[in-house]
Every structure is written in C-alpha cells, then in structure tokens.
Amino acid sequence: MSTLVEDNPAKHRFEILVDDALAGFTAYEPRGELLVFTRTEVDPRFQNMGVGAALVRQTLDQVRERGGKVVPVCRFMAAFIDRHPEYATMVAVQP
C-alpha cells in the first residue's frame, strides 16, 4: 500500500491518496501561517488501516516544514497530537 499526502489549497485541505485513490482528507481554514484544522475524514474502505494517522502525521510534517502552526479543532487531529507530543510545539491558540 503506497500513500501520498498533498496539500490541495483550492479546497483548503490535505488529501491522502492510497494506491492513487483518494482515501481521505483533513480540512483547514487558513489564517496566514496558521492553519485551523476543522475535520478529518477517511473513506470507510480505508478505515482501521492507519490511513488517518498517516494523513495527520504527514500533514503536520509538511506544515512544520513550512514553519506553520496549527489549531486542532478537529478531535481526531487533537487526539493524534496528544498521543505524539513531538507535535505539541506546533499548536497555537485559536485567534
């Protein structure tokens, strides 16, 4: 199973492709260098396969690479960050 996570700025979301099929996304509202993540969805065909975790991990890695900060309004992303404290420094207070 090959995965690719890409930002789709036109739709304000990061998308994960699994073997070239859209498997899920995490939506955001941009606020300058700050991204407010509002929800994460994974297609039922790809649930319980680690796709959601891969999506959030690779999204956070890309945001960190750009020097950005996140506000995890989405419960899935917030829970991921709680379980992976290496991303805690990326969390900003919602403006």
Coordinates of N, CA, C and O in Angstrom, one line a residue:
M1 N 0.8 -1.2 0.0 CA 0.0 0.0 0.0 C 0.9 1.2 0.0 O 1.7 1.5 0.9
S2 N 0.8 2.0 -1.0 CA 1.6 3.3 -1.1 C 0.7 4.5 -0.8 O -0.5 4.5 -1.2
T3 N 1.2 5.4 0.0 CA 0.4 6.6 0.3 C 1.1 7.9 -0.1 O 2.4 7.9 -0.1
L4 N 0.3 8.9 -0.4 CA 0.9 10.2 -0.7 C -0.1 11.2 -0.1 O -1.3 11.1 -0.3
V5 N 0.5 12.2 0.6 CA -0.3 13.3 1.2 C 0.1 14.6 0.5 O 1.3 14.9 0.5
E6 N -0.9 15.3 0.0 CA -0.6 16.5 -0.7 C -1.6 17.6 -0.2 O -2.8 17.3 0.1
D7 N -1.1 18.8 -0.2 CA -2.0 20.0 0.1 C -2.8 20.3 -1.1 O -2.2 20.3 -2.2
N8 N -4.1 20.5 -0.9 CA -4.9 21.0 -2.0 C -5.5 22.4 -1.6 O -6.5 22.5 -1.0
P9 N -4.7 23.4 -1.8 CA -5.1 24.7 -1.3 C -6.4 25.3 -1.9 O -7.1 26.0 -1.2
A10 N -6.7 24.8 -3.1 CA -8.0 25.3 -3.7 C -9.2 24.8 -2.9 O -10.2 25.4 -2.8
K11 N -9.1 23.6 -2.2 CA -10.1 23.0 -1.4 C -9.9 23.2 0.1 O -10.6 22.7 0.9
H12 N -8.7 23.8 0.4 CA -8.4 24.0 1.8 C -8.3 22.7 2.6 O -8.9 22.6 3.7
R13 N -7.6 21.8 2.1 CA -7.4 20.5 2.7 C -6.2 19.8 2.3 O -5.7 20.0 1.2
F14 N -5.7 18.9 3.1 CA -4.6 18.0 2.8 C -5.3 16.7 2.5 O -6.2 16.2 3.2
E15 N -4.9 16.0 1.4 CA -5.6 14.8 0.9 C -4.6 13.7 0.9 O -3.4 13.9 0.7
I16 N -5.0 12.5 1.3 CA -4.2 11.3 1.2 C -4.7 10.4 0.1 O -5.9 10.1 0.0
L17 N -3.7 10.0 -0.7 CA -4.0 9.0 -1.8 C -3.4 7.7 -1.4 O -2.2 7.6 -0.9
V18 N -4.2 6.6 -1.5 CA -3.7 5.3 -1.2 C -3.8 4.5 -2.5 O -4.8 4.4 -3.1
D19 N -2.6 4.1 -3.0 CA -2.5 3.5 -4.3 C -3.3 4.3 -5.4 O -4.1 3.7 -6.1
D20 N -3.1 5.6 -5.4 CA -3.7 6.6 -6.3 C -5.1 6.8 -6.2 O -5.8 7.5 -7.0
A21 N -5.8 6.3 -5.1 CA -7.2 6.6 -4.9 C -7.3 7.5 -3.7 O -6.6 7.4 -2.7
L22 N -8.2 8.5 -3.8 CA -8.4 9.4 -2.7 C -9.0 8.7 -1.5 O -10.1 8.1 -1.6
A23 N -8.3 8.6 -0.4 CA -8.7 7.8 0.7 C -9.2 8.7 1.9 O -9.9 8.2 2.8
G24 N -8.9 10.0 1.9 CA -9.3 10.8 3.0 C -8.7 12.2 2.9 O -7.9 12.5 2.0
F25 N -9.1 13.1 3.8 CA -8.6 14.4 3.8 C -8.8 15.0 5.2 O -9.5 14.5 6.0
T26 N -8.0 16.1 5.5 CA -8.1 16.9 6.7 C -8.3 18.3 6.2 O -7.4 18.9 5.5
A27 N -9.4 18.9 6.6 CA -9.8 20.3 6.1 C -9.3 21.3 7.1 O -9.2 21.1 8.3
Y28 N -8.9 22.5 6.5 CA -8.4 23.6 7.3 C -8.9 24.9 6.8 O -9.4 25.1 5.7
E29 N -8.9 25.9 7.7 CA -9.1 27.3 7.4 C -7.8 28.0 7.5 O -7.3 28.0 8.6
P30 N -7.3 28.6 6.4 CA -6.0 29.3 6.5 C -6.1 30.6 7.2 O -7.1 31.4 7.0
R31 N -5.2 30.9 8.1 CA -5.1 32.2 8.7 C -3.6 32.6 8.7 O -2.9 32.5 9.8
G32 N -3.1 33.1 7.6 CA -1.7 33.4 7.5 C -0.9 32.1 7.6 O -1.2 31.1 6.9
E33 N 0.1 32.1 8.4 CA 0.9 30.9 8.7 C 0.2 29.9 9.6 O 0.7 28.8 9.8
L34 N -1.0 30.3 10.1 CA -1.7 29.4 11.0 C -2.8 28.7 10.2 O -3.5 29.3 9.4
L35 N -2.9 27.4 10.4 CA -4.0 26.6 9.8 C -4.9 26.0 10.9 O -4.4 25.3 11.8
V36 N -6.2 26.3 10.8 CA -7.2 25.8 11.8 C -7.8 24.6 11.1 O -8.5 24.7 10.2
F37 N -7.5 23.4 11.7 CA -8.0 22.2 11.2 C -9.3 21.9 11.8 O -9.5 21.8 13.0
T38 N -10.3 21.7 10.9 CA -11.7 21.6 11.3 C -12.3 20.2 11.3 O -13.2 19.9 12.1
R39 N -11.8 19.4 10.4 CA -12.3 18.0 10.4 C -11.4 17.1 9.6 O -10.6 17.6 8.7
T40 N -11.4 15.8 9.9 CA -10.7 14.8 9.2 C -11.6 13.7 8.8 O -12.4 13.2 9.7
E41 N -11.6 13.3 7.6 CA -12.4 12.2 7.1 C -11.6 11.1 6.4 O -10.8 11.5 5.6
V42 N -11.9 9.9 6.6 CA -11.3 8.8 5.9 C -12.4 7.9 5.3 O -13.4 7.6 6.0
D43 N -12.3 7.6 4.0 CA -13.3 6.8 3.3 C -13.4 5.5 4.1 O -12.4 4.9 4.5
P44 N -14.6 5.0 4.3 CA -14.9 3.7 5.0 C -14.0 2.6 4.5 O -13.6 1.7 5.3
R45 N -13.7 2.5 3.2 CA -12.9 1.4 2.7 C -11.5 1.4 3.2 O -10.8 0.4 3.1
F46 N -11.1 2.6 3.8 CA -9.7 2.7 4.2 C -9.6 2.8 5.7 O -8.5 3.1 6.3
Q47 N -10.7 2.7 6.5 CA -10.6 2.9 7.9 C -10.0 1.7 8.6 O -10.0 0.6 8.0
N48 N -9.4 1.9 9.7 CA -8.8 0.9 10.5 C -7.6 0.3 9.8 O -7.2 -0.9 10.0
M49 N -6.9 1.1 9.0 CA -5.7 0.7 8.3 C -4.6 1.6 8.5 O -3.5 1.5 7.9
G50 N -4.8 2.6 9.5 CA -3.7 3.6 9.8 C -3.7 4.7 8.8 O -2.8 5.6 8.9
V51 N -4.7 4.8 7.9 CA -4.7 5.9 6.9 C -4.9 7.3 7.6 O -4.2 8.2 7.2
G52 N -5.8 7.4 8.6 CA -6.0 8.6 9.2 C -4.8 9.1 9.9 O -4.4 10.3 9.9
A53 N -4.1 8.2 10.6 CA -2.9 8.6 11.3 C -1.8 9.0 10.4 O -1.1 10.0 10.6
A54 N -1.6 8.3 9.2 CA -0.6 8.7 8.2 C -1.0 10.0 7.6 O -0.1 10.9 7.4
L55 N -2.2 10.3 7.4 CA -2.7 11.6 6.9 C -2.3 12.7 7.8 O -1.7 13.7 7.4
V56 N -2.6 12.6 9.1 CA -2.3 13.6 10.1 C -0.8 13.8 10.3 O -0.3 14.9 10.3
R57 N -0.1 12.7 10.4 CA 1.3 12.8 10.6 C 2.0 13.5 9.5 O 2.8 14.4 9.7
Q58 N 1.7 13.1 8.2 CA 2.3 13.7 7.1 C 1.9 15.2 6.9 O 2.7 16.0 6.4
T59 N 0.6 15.5 7.2 CA 0.2 16.9 7.2 C 1.0 17.7 8.1 O 1.5 18.8 7.8
L60 N 1.1 17.3 9.4 CA 1.8 18.0 10.4 C 3.3 18.2 10.0 O 3.9 19.3 10.2
D61 N 3.9 17.2 9.4 CA 5.3 17.3 9.0 C 5.4 18.3 7.9 O 6.4 19.1 7.9
Q62 N 4.5 18.4 7.0 CA 4.5 19.4 5.9 C 4.3 20.8 6.5 O 5.0 21.7 6.1
V63 N 3.4 20.9 7.4 CA 3.1 22.3 8.0 C 4.4 22.7 8.8 O 4.8 23.9 8.7
R64 N 5.0 21.8 9.5 CA 6.2 22.1 10.3 C 7.3 22.5 9.4 O 8.0 23.5 9.6
E65 N 7.5 21.8 8.3 CA 8.5 22.1 7.3 C 8.4 23.6 6.8 O 9.4 24.3 6.5
R66 N 7.1 24.1 6.6 CA 6.9 25.4 6.2 C 7.0 26.5 7.3 O 6.9 27.7 7.0
G67 N 7.2 26.0 8.5 CA 7.2 26.9 9.6 C 5.9 27.3 10.2 O 5.8 28.3 10.9
G68 N 4.8 26.6 9.8 CA 3.5 27.0 10.2 C 3.1 26.4 11.6 O 3.8 25.6 12.2
K69 N 2.0 26.9 12.1 CA 1.4 26.5 13.3 C 0.0 26.0 13.0 O -0.6 26.3 12.0
V70 N -0.6 25.2 13.9 CA -1.9 24.6 13.7 C -2.8 24.8 15.0 O -2.3 25.0 16.1
V71 N -4.1 24.9 14.7 CA -5.1 24.9 15.7 C -6.0 23.6 15.4 O -6.7 23.6 14.5
P72 N -5.8 22.6 16.3 CA -6.5 21.3 16.0 C -8.0 21.3 16.6 O -8.2 20.7 17.6
V73 N -8.9 22.0 15.9 CA -10.3 22.0 16.3 C -10.8 20.6 16.1 O -11.7 20.1 16.9
C74 N -10.4 19.9 15.0 CA -10.8 18.6 14.7 C -10.3 17.6 15.9 O -9.1 17.6 16.2
R75 N -11.3 16.9 16.4 CA -10.9 16.0 17.6 C -9.9 14.9 17.2 O -9.1 14.5 18.0
F76 N -10.0 14.4 16.0 CA -9.0 13.4 15.5 C -7.6 13.9 15.6 O -6.7 13.3 16.1
M77 N -7.4 15.1 15.0 CA -6.1 15.7 15.0 C -5.6 16.0 16.4 O -4.5 15.8 16.7
A78 N -6.5 16.6 17.2 CA -6.2 16.9 18.6 C -5.7 15.7 19.3 O -4.7 15.7 20.1
A79 N -6.4 14.6 19.2 CA -6.1 13.3 19.9 C -4.7 12.8 19.4 O -3.9 12.3 20.1
F80 N -4.5 12.9 18.1 CA -3.2 12.5 17.5 C -2.1 13.3 18.1 O -1.0 12.7 18.5
I81 N -2.2 14.6 18.2 CA -1.2 15.4 18.8 C -1.0 15.1 20.3 O 0.2 15.1 20.8
D82 N -2.0 14.8 21.0 CA -1.9 14.4 22.4 C -1.1 13.1 22.5 O -0.3 13.0 23.5
R83 N -1.3 12.2 21.6 CA -0.5 10.9 21.7 C 0.9 11.1 21.1 O 1.7 10.2 21.3
H84 N 1.2 12.1 20.4 CA 2.5 12.4 19.8 C 3.0 13.7 20.2 O 2.9 14.7 19.4
P85 N 3.6 13.9 21.4 CA 4.0 15.2 21.9 C 5.0 15.9 21.1 O 5.2 17.1 21.3
E86 N 5.7 15.2 20.2 CA 6.7 15.9 19.3 C 6.0 16.9 18.4 O 6.7 17.8 17.9
Y87 N 4.7 16.9 18.3 CA 4.0 17.9 17.5 C 3.4 19.0 18.4 O 2.8 20.0 17.9
A88 N 3.5 18.9 19.7 CA 2.8 19.9 20.6 C 3.3 21.3 20.4 O 2.5 22.3 20.6
T89 N 4.6 21.5 20.0 CA 5.1 22.9 19.8 C 4.5 23.6 18.6 O 4.6 24.8 18.5
M90 N 3.8 22.8 17.8 CA 3.1 23.4 16.6 C 1.8 24.0 16.9 O 1.2 24.7 16.1
V91 N 1.2 23.6 18.0 CA -0.1 24.0 18.4 C -0.2 25.5 18.8 O 0.6 25.9 19.7
A92 N -1.1 26.3 18.2 CA -1.2 27.7 18.5 C -2.6 27.9 19.2 O -3.5 27.1 18.9
V93 N -2.8 29.0 19.9 CA -4.1 29.3 20.4 C -4.9 29.9 19.3 O -4.4 30.7 18.5
Q94 N -6.2 29.5 19.2 CA -7.0 30.0 18.1 C -7.2 31.5 18.2 O -7.5 32.0 19.3
P95 N -7.0 32.2 17.1 CA -7.1 33.7 17.1 C -8.6 34.1 17.3 O -9.5 33.4 17.1

